[in-house]
Structure formats: C-alpha cells, structure tokens
Coordinates of C-alpha atoms in Angstrom, one line a residue:
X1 CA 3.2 -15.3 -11.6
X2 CA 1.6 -15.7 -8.1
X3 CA 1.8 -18.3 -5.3
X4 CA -1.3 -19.7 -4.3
X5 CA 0.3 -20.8 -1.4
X6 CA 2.0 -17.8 -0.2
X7 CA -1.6 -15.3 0.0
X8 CA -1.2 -11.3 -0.4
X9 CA -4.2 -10.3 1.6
X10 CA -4.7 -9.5 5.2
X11 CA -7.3 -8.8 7.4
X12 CA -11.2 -9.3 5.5
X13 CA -10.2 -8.4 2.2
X14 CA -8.9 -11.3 0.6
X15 CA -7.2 -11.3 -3.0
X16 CA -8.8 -13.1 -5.8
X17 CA -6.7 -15.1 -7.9
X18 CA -7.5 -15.9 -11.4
X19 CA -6.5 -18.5 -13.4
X20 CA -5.6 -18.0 -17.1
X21 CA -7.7 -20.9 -19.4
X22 CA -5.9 -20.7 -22.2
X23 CA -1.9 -19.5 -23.3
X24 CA -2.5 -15.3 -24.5
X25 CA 0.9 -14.1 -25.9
X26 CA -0.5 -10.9 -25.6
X27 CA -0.4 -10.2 -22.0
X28 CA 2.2 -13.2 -21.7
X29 CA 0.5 -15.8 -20.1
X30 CA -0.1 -19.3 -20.4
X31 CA -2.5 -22.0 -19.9
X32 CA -3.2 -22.4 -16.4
X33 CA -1.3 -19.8 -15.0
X34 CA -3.0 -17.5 -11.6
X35 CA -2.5 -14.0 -11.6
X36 CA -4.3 -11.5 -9.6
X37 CA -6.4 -8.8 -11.8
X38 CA -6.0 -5.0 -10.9
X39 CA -8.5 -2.6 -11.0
X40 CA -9.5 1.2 -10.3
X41 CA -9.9 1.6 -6.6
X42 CA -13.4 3.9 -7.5
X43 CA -14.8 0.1 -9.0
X44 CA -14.5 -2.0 -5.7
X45 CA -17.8 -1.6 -4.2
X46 CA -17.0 -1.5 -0.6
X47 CA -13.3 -0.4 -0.6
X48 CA -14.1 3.5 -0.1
X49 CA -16.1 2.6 3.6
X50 CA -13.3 0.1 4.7
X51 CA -10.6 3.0 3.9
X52 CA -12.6 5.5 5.5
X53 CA -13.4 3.2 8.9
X54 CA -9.3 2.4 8.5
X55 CA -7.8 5.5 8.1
X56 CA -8.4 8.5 10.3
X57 CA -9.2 11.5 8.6
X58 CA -6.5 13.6 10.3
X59 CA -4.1 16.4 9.8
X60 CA -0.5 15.5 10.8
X61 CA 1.6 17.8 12.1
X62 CA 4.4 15.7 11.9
X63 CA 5.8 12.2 10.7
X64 CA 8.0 10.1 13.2
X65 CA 10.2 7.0 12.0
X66 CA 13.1 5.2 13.0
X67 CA 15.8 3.9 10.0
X68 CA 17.3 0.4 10.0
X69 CA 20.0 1.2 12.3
X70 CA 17.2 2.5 15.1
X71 CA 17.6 6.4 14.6
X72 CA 14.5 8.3 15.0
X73 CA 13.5 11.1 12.4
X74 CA 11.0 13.6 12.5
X75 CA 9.9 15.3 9.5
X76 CA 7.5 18.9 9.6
X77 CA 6.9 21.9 7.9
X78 CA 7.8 24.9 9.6
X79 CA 4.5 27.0 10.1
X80 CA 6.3 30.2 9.4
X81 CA 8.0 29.8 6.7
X82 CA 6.7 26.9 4.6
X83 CA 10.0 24.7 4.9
X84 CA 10.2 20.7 5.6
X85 CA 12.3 20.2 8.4
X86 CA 13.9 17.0 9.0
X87 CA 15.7 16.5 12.6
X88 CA 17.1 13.4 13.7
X89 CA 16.6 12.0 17.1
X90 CA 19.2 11.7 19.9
X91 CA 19.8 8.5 20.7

C-alpha cells in the first residue's frame, strides 16, 4: 500500500490516490486502503505535451555517467563499425 504522507509526485503532476471502499480479495485489498491506479500513458490527456516540453527531441551521441565510487563512463557506438563502446574515465 501507499503512504499518504510520503507523496510520489514532483513537479505539476501530482499522483492521485484512491481509496478502496470496500475489502476486494480479488485484487487484494481491503476496506479503506489508498493505492495509486495505473494507466496507459496514450489515456492521460495532457501527458504527451508535458513529455514533449520536458524532453528534448535529440540524438545522443553518447551517454556519460559516473558509478557509486565516482568513476566516469562513457558509452557510444562506433560509427564505423556498429559496436557499443564503453570507456571508463581517468580519474
């Protein structure tokens, strides 16, 4: 189950929390119960302009990150031959 008290969303869109009004075996959940209903991203009205004003429609070239114990990566496809290559980072 969910904590009321501890939200999931961020930024403007909030998460809706439902609350179950009576016990259903079925799904396994009882009387009074919140739980936060999922649906098919295509049926949010809205959701497809807030992706597309979030996210950059770009092509990357590469993707940089750094592990737990602060070593950089970068992952990329060789343009000759098709391969990933992974190279870790110098510290």
């Amino acid at each position: 189950m969910v904590d009321p008290n501890n939200p999931i969303s961020t930024g403007d869109l909030p998460a809706y929390y439902m609350q179950v009004p009576s016990d259903n075996e079925e799904m396994g959940l009882s009387a009074g119960s919140l739980f936060l209903p999922k649906t098919r991203a295509d049926l949010v009205d809205g959701l497809e302009d807030k992706i597309n004003q979030t996210i950059p429609n770009t092509v990357l070239t590469s993707l940089k990150w750094q592990d737990s114990q602060g070593t950089n990566y970068t992952l990329s496809v060789d343009p000759t031959t098709g391969q990933l290559k992974l190279i870790k980072e110098a510290n």
